[in-house]
């Protein structure tokens, strides 16, 4: 029996490799996505354009503006002449923020009072605008503090000092590249399994497989293991690219990462086999994979945090294997996550894998009869 | 067309899925984010600070006396950060010295980390202002005042859902056209039709009208959901919305035709439509990620994506109104890109037939 399964595995790997279309699908899109994602997908805010209306023409206000010029966050600082120019600058998105320096700016600064200054933000990009506002406020506060602005009498002098653990400079890539390990291996696992049965159907070899002495469970194992192998290889390539090309740290245990990756891939492969048993053509399989992948990525905590979602949807995301593996992969790479925490995220994935593989087997058997 | 389940999936299933996901699942606004407040010494002033944080709708606060109790949660990702009020905080405050409060955020999610930091800053400034007032001090703003135009409530759905209209139209306009027309090429029915006396132009027009209607219907449903279900304001003109949507949709149909003409097989067309049109519309249009922050080659690439212009136009139409300086250049750019796609289609169809 082992012998037979082994033959099937080798045959499956060769089939994937020999088919030009499968080869292209498995190699080109993931690599393209790795490089585009790793470079473009950044919520870190740099090089944005802001505008300044300076109604204080003093040395102080000019110095404050030059502070803004020195940071990489702001590349272009448009000088506005009067108030009537504020609305056009925001409306036409020439600036995501307008800083309005009031006529009393330097006088109040000299008197040790809070600066006469305001920001106007573009709500069409409120996420970016809020981050820009945060940077701008800290620049102004630091400037004021250096000029000896004291807190008003009786005020508390509490200050918030923030440090980021695990990623002190808040590098976007340290988040994106580990997430891509999860996203792209899932894509591969889905496509390899999704396409495999559909391909046999299209080529008419599926019937041959059915009349062979292989039992359905053996066929399924023969379809699962190659996808697992290809998924692990692709995952390893991204881990290595992350470490050596993108400079992402690897602080935890390699073994824990791979245990997680295997369970995760099994859960995904179950979904892929399920799609495969439904799809009649390879094109339908690709669409099916996409229909699963898009919400799985969106609701995984990759782009926006899960805690921002409504409670009922947070519960739904528990069934998403991506959500759990994302915690493991980021935890192992960036946080040196201890084994018990990894295990805690592994359990739901084991359950998901058991369910998806069982359902896939059941569907597959039914299709055979 | 309706006989193929994948066409139905693209025309109806996927748009609804995306509407649902963006309406409920994608949000940049913190909502009861779990944090730890570590109060090493339980004195009244510290209690009032912790209570101030706990009152905020943005945080779900757990109070502990020692930071070691929370560190494993930060490693596990169960909390987004912790605020540490050291034992000498109250004493320093009483002496009028600077009293630092330490915030430790989870850098493994840099975007949330930055947001948590901003919200904490605001919450603590708020608490300070109240304390000052309570102590009989003058109420005075220590940090600059901000106003957010067009989106005062700072609800990220207000800018995400308008952009979603572009994604739904890209799905229908490009993926559906690419697949269905590729199928005709595969079966040879396209060639058969092209050999009839009808001009290529007429044929293309005839092929595209149903998809145009479907795409506009998708637009109407998405806009209606955004406005009536999720309460996004619409401040522009409906006529301009219809006009600019038509230009965008025609460009997307042109792209779909171009993909199918070049690919000539459903499988390659479905791949190309996902990788070449859907992902860029989602990731490179400025909807989720700021274009100005991308490296320049990718910024340059976004200029040839119709979705980039359309997302900007939609956000402006919904939230700002009819701003000609955004709408006119964007529409012209989309028209030019669309014309280029159609030129490629016509050229390729001719050479293929000759």
XYZ file of C-alpha atoms in Angstrom:
723
model
C 0.000 0.000 0.000
C 2.786 2.403 0.960
C 4.474 1.606 -2.303
C 1.352 2.480 -4.271
C 0.877 5.780 -2.439
C 4.522 6.631 -2.986
C 4.125 6.073 -6.709
C 1.080 8.288 -6.770
C 2.948 11.030 -4.914
C 5.836 10.930 -7.365
C 3.409 10.899 -10.278
C 1.542 13.881 -8.827
C 4.712 15.914 -8.306
C 5.821 15.155 -11.858
C 2.398 16.089 -13.218
C 2.546 19.464 -11.531
C 6.057 20.025 -12.758
C 5.500 18.893 -16.344
C 2.344 20.913 -16.920
C 3.554 24.307 -18.117
C 0.430 26.094 -16.901
C 0.644 24.682 -13.380
C 4.315 25.533 -13.259
C 3.619 29.144 -14.210
C 0.729 29.423 -11.754
C 2.809 28.022 -8.900
C 5.910 30.080 -9.483
C 5.101 33.436 -11.059
C 2.143 34.843 -9.077
C 3.566 34.029 -5.620
C 6.945 35.571 -6.421
C 5.311 38.616 -7.991
C 3.105 38.989 -4.954
C 6.019 38.567 -2.576
C 7.903 41.464 -4.130
C 4.925 43.744 -4.692
C 3.425 43.057 -1.282
C 6.692 43.385 0.564
C 7.370 46.728 -1.058
C 3.983 48.302 -1.569
C 1.915 47.065 1.299
C 2.967 49.499 3.917
C 0.755 51.326 6.266
C 3.738 53.210 7.475
C 3.321 56.768 6.307
C 6.170 58.379 4.432
C 6.604 60.991 1.719
C 3.185 62.521 2.161
C 2.368 66.048 1.046
C 1.180 68.600 3.560
C 0.467 72.328 3.324
C 1.262 75.135 5.734
C -0.516 78.422 6.189
C 1.888 80.551 8.152
C 0.217 83.648 9.497
C 2.964 84.419 11.940
C 6.003 85.304 9.762
C 8.460 84.950 12.642
C 11.762 83.178 13.142
C 10.003 80.617 15.342
C 7.378 79.617 12.833
C 9.961 79.303 10.065
C 12.071 77.086 12.293
C 9.084 74.918 13.082
C 8.391 74.499 9.356
C 11.987 73.517 8.700
C 11.604 70.832 11.395
C 8.816 69.380 9.313
C 10.986 69.535 6.197
C 13.680 67.460 7.877
C 11.546 64.391 8.538
C 11.109 61.724 5.848
C 7.401 61.609 6.637
C 6.777 64.800 4.702
C 8.347 65.276 1.295
C 6.477 68.244 0.031
C 5.353 71.162 2.117
C 3.155 73.495 0.113
C 3.145 77.075 1.386
C -0.307 78.634 1.338
C -0.755 82.404 1.134
C -4.115 82.876 2.827
C -7.077 81.110 4.306
C -8.958 80.871 1.011
C -6.323 78.456 -0.260
C -6.922 75.876 2.478
C -10.086 74.350 1.032
C -8.748 73.969 -2.541
C -5.516 72.347 -1.254
C -7.447 69.739 0.750
C -10.240 69.259 -1.804
C -7.848 68.559 -4.662
C -5.714 66.332 -2.377
C -2.594 68.383 -2.821
C -2.166 67.931 0.919
C -3.495 65.371 3.373
C -3.079 67.893 6.189
C -2.936 71.676 6.441
C -1.066 73.141 9.396
C -2.342 76.564 10.273
C 0.125 78.631 12.292
C -1.829 81.401 13.988
C -0.678 85.066 14.230
C 0.036 84.643 17.947
C 2.301 81.642 17.530
C 5.647 83.179 18.499
C 4.168 85.544 21.090
C 2.508 82.677 22.922
C 5.593 80.567 22.584
C 7.686 83.318 24.154
C 5.138 83.702 26.942
C 5.432 79.994 27.676
C 1.882 79.288 26.577
C 0.581 76.527 24.404
C 1.261 77.214 20.747
C -1.341 78.913 18.568
C -1.613 76.211 15.956
C -4.177 73.959 14.315
C -4.419 71.071 11.875
C -6.993 70.398 9.183
C -7.103 66.796 7.992
C -8.528 65.115 4.899
C -11.201 62.687 6.093
C -11.091 60.831 2.781
C -7.825 59.401 4.003
C -8.604 59.517 7.693
C -6.326 56.601 8.554
C -3.287 58.285 6.993
C -4.410 61.663 8.271
C -4.540 60.438 11.867
C -1.055 58.978 11.660
C 0.248 62.199 10.080
C -1.459 64.163 12.846
C 0.286 62.025 15.450
C 3.705 62.729 13.929
C 2.958 66.428 13.529
C 1.738 66.794 17.100
C 4.870 65.215 18.487
C 7.070 67.513 16.358
C 5.197 70.589 17.609
C 5.266 69.424 21.220
C 8.952 68.729 21.107
C 9.581 72.114 19.524
C 7.513 73.828 22.194
C 9.214 71.893 24.971
C 12.637 72.976 23.727
C 11.439 76.579 23.712
C 10.676 76.203 27.387
C 6.919 76.072 27.169
C 5.846 74.854 30.540
C 2.632 73.206 31.373
C 0.080 75.648 32.788
C 0.245 76.073 36.572
C -1.439 73.298 38.418
C -1.268 70.974 35.472
C 0.069 67.523 35.895
C 3.301 66.809 34.128
C 2.623 63.247 33.125
C 4.215 62.275 29.825
C 3.684 59.214 27.749
C 6.871 57.523 26.583
C 6.179 54.814 24.035
C 8.341 51.892 23.063
C 7.507 49.210 20.542
C 8.578 45.718 21.467
C 9.579 43.089 18.904
C 9.922 45.709 16.157
C 11.337 48.880 17.657
C 11.271 50.945 14.455
C 7.820 49.706 13.461
C 9.124 48.402 10.135
C 6.197 47.441 7.944
C 8.122 44.582 6.313
C 8.598 42.800 9.613
C 4.843 42.412 9.570
C 4.232 41.876 5.850
C 6.874 39.238 5.125
C 5.861 36.853 7.961
C 2.225 37.353 6.952
C 3.156 36.463 3.384
C 4.586 33.159 4.594
C 1.055 32.357 5.727
C -0.794 33.871 2.764
C 1.333 32.516 -0.063
C 1.742 28.986 1.294
C -2.054 28.869 1.599
C -2.396 30.001 -1.996
C -0.050 27.239 -3.122
C -1.701 24.554 -1.027
C -5.107 25.538 -2.372
C -3.992 25.663 -5.985
C -2.020 22.413 -6.018
C -4.873 20.404 -4.508
C -7.608 22.410 -6.195
C -6.084 21.957 -9.617
C -4.992 18.340 -9.258
C -8.372 16.597 -9.472
C -9.770 19.203 -11.893
C -6.774 18.574 -14.152
C -7.375 14.850 -14.107
C -10.996 15.499 -14.998
C -10.047 17.767 -17.896
C -7.509 15.293 -19.239
C -9.834 12.375 -18.697
C -7.324 10.565 -16.487
C -9.593 10.667 -13.482
C -11.492 7.601 -14.685
C -8.205 5.748 -15.058
C -7.343 6.594 -11.500
C -10.698 5.260 -10.370
C -10.302 1.898 -12.055
C -6.794 1.518 -10.617
C -6.424 -0.672 -7.505
C -6.036 2.465 -5.360
C -8.631 2.978 -2.692
C -10.200 6.481 -2.373
C -8.309 7.185 0.844
C -5.048 6.282 -0.877
C -5.857 8.632 -3.751
C -6.549 11.395 -1.228
C -3.256 10.796 0.599
C -1.553 10.800 -2.766
C -3.089 14.209 -3.472
C -2.398 15.640 -0.011
C 1.261 14.819 0.446
C 2.519 16.462 -2.785
C 0.619 19.662 -1.930
C 2.157 19.550 1.541
C 5.652 19.113 0.092
C 5.226 21.921 -2.447
C 3.677 24.196 0.193
C 6.553 23.575 2.608
C 9.123 24.268 -0.112
C 7.421 27.509 -1.085
C 7.119 28.493 2.591
C 10.821 27.825 3.119
C 11.704 29.984 0.106
C 9.752 32.897 1.582
C 11.253 32.373 5.060
C 14.741 32.479 3.504
C 13.869 35.499 1.329
C 12.536 37.219 4.433
C 15.722 36.572 6.392
C 18.278 37.234 3.663
C 16.619 39.709 1.284
C 14.197 41.640 3.448
C 16.142 41.513 6.716
C 13.330 40.184 8.901
C 14.601 38.627 12.157
C 14.055 34.965 12.999
C 14.093 34.809 16.781
C 12.195 31.665 17.648
C 12.350 27.961 17.034
C 12.493 26.600 13.487
C 10.864 23.342 14.605
C 7.845 25.132 16.083
C 7.401 27.103 12.874
C 7.382 23.949 10.781
C 5.017 22.079 13.102
C 2.658 25.031 12.750
C 3.129 25.194 9.004
C 2.360 21.489 8.520
C -0.873 21.608 10.535
C -1.841 24.841 8.773
C -1.167 23.404 5.330
C -3.231 20.321 6.167
C -6.171 22.537 7.104
C -5.789 24.468 3.834
C -5.348 21.316 1.762
C -8.629 20.021 3.154
C -10.306 23.141 1.772
C -8.446 22.684 -1.523
C -9.604 19.060 -1.868
C -13.139 20.146 -1.134
C -12.978 22.798 -3.907
C -11.387 20.215 -6.149
C -14.184 17.715 -5.686
C -16.696 20.400 -6.681
C -14.828 21.992 -9.600
C -15.259 20.527 -13.065
C -12.467 22.528 -14.710
C -9.162 24.033 -13.658
C -10.573 27.515 -14.207
C -13.387 26.831 -11.749
C -10.834 25.535 -9.270
C -8.825 28.766 -9.531
C -11.971 30.820 -8.936
C -12.965 28.600 -6.035
C -9.541 29.037 -4.466
C -9.858 32.799 -4.920
C -13.317 32.835 -3.321
C -11.896 31.138 -0.238
C -8.611 33.007 -0.153
C -9.952 36.578 -0.407
C -12.098 36.512 2.738
C -9.588 34.293 4.567
C -6.888 36.945 4.080
C -9.168 39.915 4.721
C -10.530 38.461 7.949
C -7.224 37.145 9.305
C -5.958 40.233 11.066
C -3.391 40.836 8.337
C -4.681 44.135 6.941
C -6.726 45.380 9.883
C -6.841 44.043 13.454
C -9.437 41.455 14.394
C -10.284 43.369 17.566
C -11.761 46.166 15.392
C -14.399 43.804 14.016
C -17.853 43.338 15.534
C -17.948 40.551 18.146
C -19.972 38.064 16.089
C -17.505 38.376 13.225
C -14.584 37.885 15.617
C -16.181 34.574 16.572
C -16.512 33.628 12.898
C -12.793 34.280 12.347
C -11.987 31.500 14.832
C -12.751 29.092 11.978
C -10.148 30.782 9.764
C -6.873 28.798 9.830
C -4.992 31.858 8.558
C -5.867 33.785 11.680
C -4.207 31.213 13.943
C -1.161 30.598 11.802
C -0.556 34.341 11.481
C -0.181 34.507 15.269
C 2.243 31.564 15.219
C 4.377 32.756 12.318
C 4.716 36.314 13.620
C 5.154 35.013 17.145
C 7.945 32.604 16.217
C 9.786 35.009 13.937
C 9.529 38.240 15.896
C 8.682 37.322 19.486
C 10.403 33.973 20.136
C 7.018 32.607 21.163
C 7.182 29.826 23.802
C 5.870 26.332 22.885
C 2.762 26.525 25.089
C 1.556 29.662 23.293
C 2.237 28.053 19.921
C 0.262 25.007 21.073
C -2.654 27.213 22.092
C -2.944 28.458 18.490
C -2.192 25.029 17.109
C -5.237 23.399 18.713
C -7.874 25.309 16.723
C -5.918 24.588 13.518
C -5.836 20.856 14.325
C -9.621 20.972 14.756
C -10.052 22.900 11.485
C -7.744 20.485 9.652
C -9.666 17.474 11.014
C -12.955 18.994 9.879
C -11.830 20.103 6.395
C -10.032 16.830 5.656
C -12.992 14.758 6.830
C -15.480 16.778 4.805
C -13.212 16.600 1.759
C -12.874 12.800 2.110
C -16.615 12.418 2.473
C -17.328 14.569 -0.595
C -14.660 12.789 -2.561
C -16.102 9.370 -1.737
C -19.583 10.512 -2.670
C -18.329 11.779 -5.992
C -16.779 8.411 -6.685
C -19.983 6.516 -6.202
C -23.689 33.251 -19.557
C -25.839 32.417 -16.559
C -25.441 28.744 -17.211
C -21.862 28.721 -15.980
C -21.606 28.691 -12.186
C -18.333 30.617 -12.264
C -19.952 33.515 -14.151
C -22.696 33.654 -11.562
C -20.105 33.547 -8.808
C -18.226 36.526 -10.238
C -21.313 38.578 -11.087
C -23.231 38.066 -7.846
C -21.371 36.004 -5.252
C -18.055 37.822 -5.117
C -19.514 41.377 -5.107
C -21.763 40.474 -2.176
C -18.876 38.804 -0.368
C -16.710 41.899 -0.742
C -19.506 44.241 0.272
C -20.033 42.172 3.394
C -16.327 41.946 4.224
C -15.673 45.644 3.769
C -18.873 46.634 5.522
C -18.175 44.588 8.626
C -14.710 43.103 8.621
C -12.302 45.802 7.477
C -11.908 48.692 9.846
C -9.003 50.893 10.787
C -10.800 52.246 13.837
C -9.778 50.872 17.197
C -12.664 49.373 19.072
C -12.207 47.893 22.539
C -8.612 46.962 21.851
C -7.292 44.904 24.743
C -4.522 46.579 26.722
C -3.024 46.143 30.169
C -2.612 48.958 32.628
C 0.115 48.167 35.121
C -0.273 50.207 38.291
C 2.651 49.436 40.531
C 1.246 51.528 43.360
C -2.490 51.940 43.915
C -2.806 55.638 44.770
C -5.819 57.827 43.857
C -4.163 59.717 41.011
C -3.092 56.465 39.372
C -6.560 55.031 39.844
C -8.071 58.026 38.099
C -5.652 57.621 35.189
C -6.518 53.945 34.828
C -10.214 54.739 35.089
C -9.786 57.366 32.366
C -8.327 54.741 30.047
C -10.962 52.191 31.004
C -13.720 54.682 30.143
C -12.416 55.093 26.622
C -14.463 53.183 24.025
C -11.247 52.349 22.204
C -9.693 50.224 24.921
C -10.590 47.181 26.924
C -8.464 47.600 30.008
C -7.159 44.935 32.370
C -5.477 46.255 35.481
C -2.586 44.397 37.049
C -0.064 45.340 39.733
C 2.998 43.914 37.981
C 4.001 44.098 34.349
C 5.289 40.518 34.368
C 1.676 39.400 34.590
C 0.989 40.923 31.184
C 4.163 40.244 29.252
C 3.081 36.730 28.152
C -0.147 38.232 26.793
C 1.828 40.681 24.696
C 3.951 37.837 23.329
C 0.803 35.824 22.605
C -0.806 38.783 20.872
C -3.773 38.784 23.250
C -3.168 42.440 24.104
C -1.991 45.228 21.794
C 0.043 47.019 24.420
C 0.518 47.899 28.034
C 0.668 51.146 29.957
C 3.061 51.054 32.888
C 2.596 53.581 35.679
C 5.699 53.233 37.822
C 5.705 53.210 41.620
C 7.133 56.718 41.892
C 4.667 58.282 39.444
C 2.403 59.852 42.052
C 5.349 61.121 44.101
C 6.970 62.739 41.077
C 3.696 64.294 40.069
C 3.205 65.700 43.557
C 6.688 67.207 43.497
C 5.870 68.869 40.163
C 8.533 66.893 38.341
C 8.058 65.342 34.956
C 6.353 62.008 35.546
C 6.813 59.520 32.739
C 4.176 56.923 31.914
C 5.555 54.096 29.869
C 3.587 52.625 26.992
C 4.785 49.369 25.433
C 3.119 48.478 22.153
C 3.252 45.315 20.049
C 5.489 46.200 17.113
C 4.721 42.985 15.270
C 1.672 44.808 13.950
C 3.144 48.230 13.188
C -0.063 49.872 11.996
C -2.028 48.956 15.094
C 0.972 49.875 17.236
C 1.013 53.388 15.757
C -2.748 53.740 16.185
C -2.663 52.524 19.783
C 0.105 55.003 20.498
C -1.922 57.879 19.025
C -5.084 56.933 20.899
C -3.155 56.541 24.161
C -1.590 59.965 23.678
C -5.017 61.478 23.195
C -6.536 59.602 26.153
C -3.758 60.725 28.485
C -3.916 64.340 27.266
C -7.641 64.190 27.956
C -7.090 62.845 31.448
C -4.513 65.565 32.151
C -6.869 68.304 31.023
C -9.511 66.972 33.395
C -7.084 66.685 36.275
C -5.935 70.256 35.686
C -9.511 71.465 35.665
C -10.271 69.514 38.816
C -7.251 71.036 40.518
C -8.609 74.509 39.756
C -6.101 75.136 37.014
C -6.846 76.831 33.746
C -8.145 74.618 31.054
C -5.702 74.916 28.257
C -5.056 72.838 25.229
C -1.545 71.527 25.344
C -1.616 69.917 21.957
C -2.669 71.546 18.706
C -6.324 71.407 17.797
C -7.315 69.275 14.815
C -10.340 69.236 12.617
C -11.077 66.398 10.235
C -12.928 67.540 7.171
C -15.461 65.397 5.297
C -15.359 62.633 7.886
C -15.696 64.179 11.347
C -16.535 60.917 13.029
C -13.317 59.435 11.609
C -15.022 56.258 10.485
C -12.767 54.269 8.170
C -15.800 52.749 6.480
C -16.508 56.179 5.026
C -13.481 55.955 2.799
C -13.323 52.168 2.370
C -16.859 51.559 1.113
C -16.739 54.138 -1.712
C -13.510 52.514 -2.878
C -15.181 49.137 -2.771
C -17.480 50.239 -5.599
C -14.378 50.328 -7.813
C -13.409 46.795 -6.753
C -16.860 45.378 -7.442
C -16.879 46.989 -10.880
C -13.383 45.720 -11.625
C -14.474 42.189 -10.688
C -17.507 42.267 -12.965
C -15.993 44.329 -15.757
C -12.688 42.542 -16.080
C -12.871 39.059 -14.579
C -16.263 38.249 -16.025
C -15.499 39.622 -19.491
C -12.086 38.009 -19.578
C -13.516 34.606 -18.672
C -16.563 34.604 -20.877
C -14.839 35.961 -23.948
C -11.901 33.590 -23.401
C -14.390 30.743 -23.443
C -15.649 31.887 -26.834
C -12.134 31.929 -28.155
C -11.566 28.445 -26.719
C -14.654 27.071 -28.374
C -13.955 28.879 -31.614
C -17.283 30.716 -31.584
C -15.467 34.035 -31.540
C -13.733 33.342 -34.816
C -17.014 32.175 -36.301
C -18.675 35.417 -35.358
C -15.805 37.531 -36.567
C -16.044 35.946 -40.011
C -19.569 37.323 -40.371
C -19.871 40.687 -42.109
C -20.463 42.542 -38.863
C -17.564 44.893 -38.214
C -15.265 44.186 -35.296
C -16.402 47.399 -33.678
C -20.062 46.411 -33.780
C -19.297 42.960 -32.490
C -17.288 44.236 -29.579
C -20.070 46.647 -28.748
C -22.671 43.904 -28.884
C -20.571 41.646 -26.653
C -19.957 44.346 -24.103
C -23.405 45.813 -23.563
C -24.630 43.022 -21.214
C -21.474 43.286 -19.112
C -21.776 47.039 -19.071
C -25.312 46.699 -17.719
C -24.174 44.138 -15.106
C -21.284 46.352 -14.026
C -23.535 49.396 -13.623
C -26.000 47.278 -11.643
C -23.123 46.165 -9.395
C -22.210 49.822 -8.922
C -25.777 50.778 -8.046
C -26.103 47.961 -5.483
C -22.756 48.797 -3.849
C -23.550 52.520 -3.669
C -26.997 51.808 -2.241
C -25.523 49.487 0.405
C -22.855 52.029 1.340
C -25.383 54.860 1.711
C -28.453 53.132 3.141
C -26.999 50.176 5.030
C -23.739 51.613 6.311
C -24.654 55.326 6.412
C -21.853 56.728 4.290
C -22.796 60.245 3.144
C -23.047 60.990 -0.564
C -22.313 64.643 -1.245
C -21.625 64.701 -4.972
C -23.862 64.521 -7.981
C -25.435 61.252 -9.071
C -25.042 62.230 -12.711
C -21.297 62.657 -12.303
C -21.192 59.300 -10.497
C -22.907 57.624 -13.435
C -20.674 59.415 -15.957
C -17.369 58.592 -14.255
C -18.490 55.024 -13.503
C -19.244 54.518 -17.188
C -15.787 55.678 -18.179
C -14.176 53.404 -15.580
C -16.337 50.443 -16.512
C -15.600 50.834 -20.219
C -11.885 50.873 -19.399
C -12.321 47.713 -17.291
C -14.271 45.986 -20.064
C -11.477 46.919 -22.461
C -8.981 45.352 -20.067
C -11.085 42.210 -19.812
C -11.291 41.948 -23.592
C -7.582 42.565 -23.893
C -6.762 39.801 -21.395
C -9.055 37.324 -23.128
C -7.745 38.211 -26.570
C -4.157 37.785 -25.443
C -4.760 34.746 -23.232
C -7.289 32.849 -25.394
C -7.866 30.298 -22.644
C -10.153 30.517 -19.648
C -7.561 29.209 -17.262
C -4.879 31.732 -18.161
C -7.516 34.483 -18.366
C -8.799 33.793 -14.857
C -5.256 33.877 -13.483
C -4.370 37.043 -15.369
C -7.588 38.724 -14.270
C -6.875 38.005 -10.601
C -3.182 38.851 -10.614
C -3.358 41.631 -13.200
C -6.507 43.475 -12.275
C -8.123 42.472 -9.047
C -5.051 42.561 -6.802
C -3.817 45.907 -8.148
C -7.304 47.394 -7.727
C -7.283 46.250 -4.109
C -3.675 46.893 -3.145
C -2.258 49.575 -5.403
C -5.228 51.898 -5.795
C -4.540 53.855 -2.623
C -7.590 52.348 -0.935
C -5.809 50.346 1.762
C -2.262 51.566 1.389
C -1.042 55.105 0.797
C 0.348 55.547 -2.735
C 2.656 58.378 -1.710
C 4.442 56.013 0.691
C 5.204 53.357 -1.932
C 8.588 53.184 -3.668
C 8.687 55.255 -6.856
C 8.589 52.397 -9.438
C 5.352 51.164 -7.877
C 4.000 54.699 -7.634
C 4.681 55.055 -11.331
C 2.927 51.752 -11.988
C -0.208 52.989 -10.204
C -0.522 55.781 -12.773
C -1.561 53.312 -15.438
C -4.219 51.721 -13.221
C -7.711 53.113 -13.842
C -8.714 51.987 -10.324
C -6.328 54.490 -8.774
C -8.188 57.410 -10.341
C -11.601 55.950 -9.783
C -11.062 55.266 -6.064
C -10.017 58.885 -5.614
C -13.032 60.121 -7.602
C -15.423 57.916 -5.622
C -14.059 58.993 -2.251
C -14.361 62.613 -3.361
C -17.898 62.196 -4.705
C -19.069 60.510 -1.530
C -17.344 62.636 1.065
C -16.385 65.970 -0.480
C -18.657 66.713 -3.421
C -18.067 67.624 -7.047
C -14.439 68.693 -6.946
C -13.543 69.343 -10.572
C -9.791 69.258 -9.931
C -10.012 65.607 -8.894
C -12.788 64.423 -11.168
C -11.747 65.909 -14.514
C -8.081 64.810 -14.654
C -9.021 61.389 -13.278
C -11.730 60.843 -15.859
C -9.430 61.902 -18.679
C -6.738 59.524 -17.479
C -9.211 56.628 -17.273
C -10.515 57.420 -20.752
C -7.004 57.465 -22.189
C -6.069 54.148 -20.528
C -9.340 52.585 -21.708
C -8.714 53.738 -25.267
C -5.273 52.130 -25.141
C -6.770 48.773 -24.089
C -9.284 48.859 -26.927
C -6.564 49.754 -29.420
C -4.662 46.608 -28.361
C -7.832 44.501 -28.697
C -8.637 45.741 -32.191
C -5.063 45.306 -33.372
C -4.790 41.799 -31.990
C -8.130 40.655 -33.301
C -7.219 41.848 -36.815
C -3.813 40.233 -36.897
C -5.271 37.064 -35.469
C -7.852 36.837 -38.223
C -5.538 37.740 -41.118
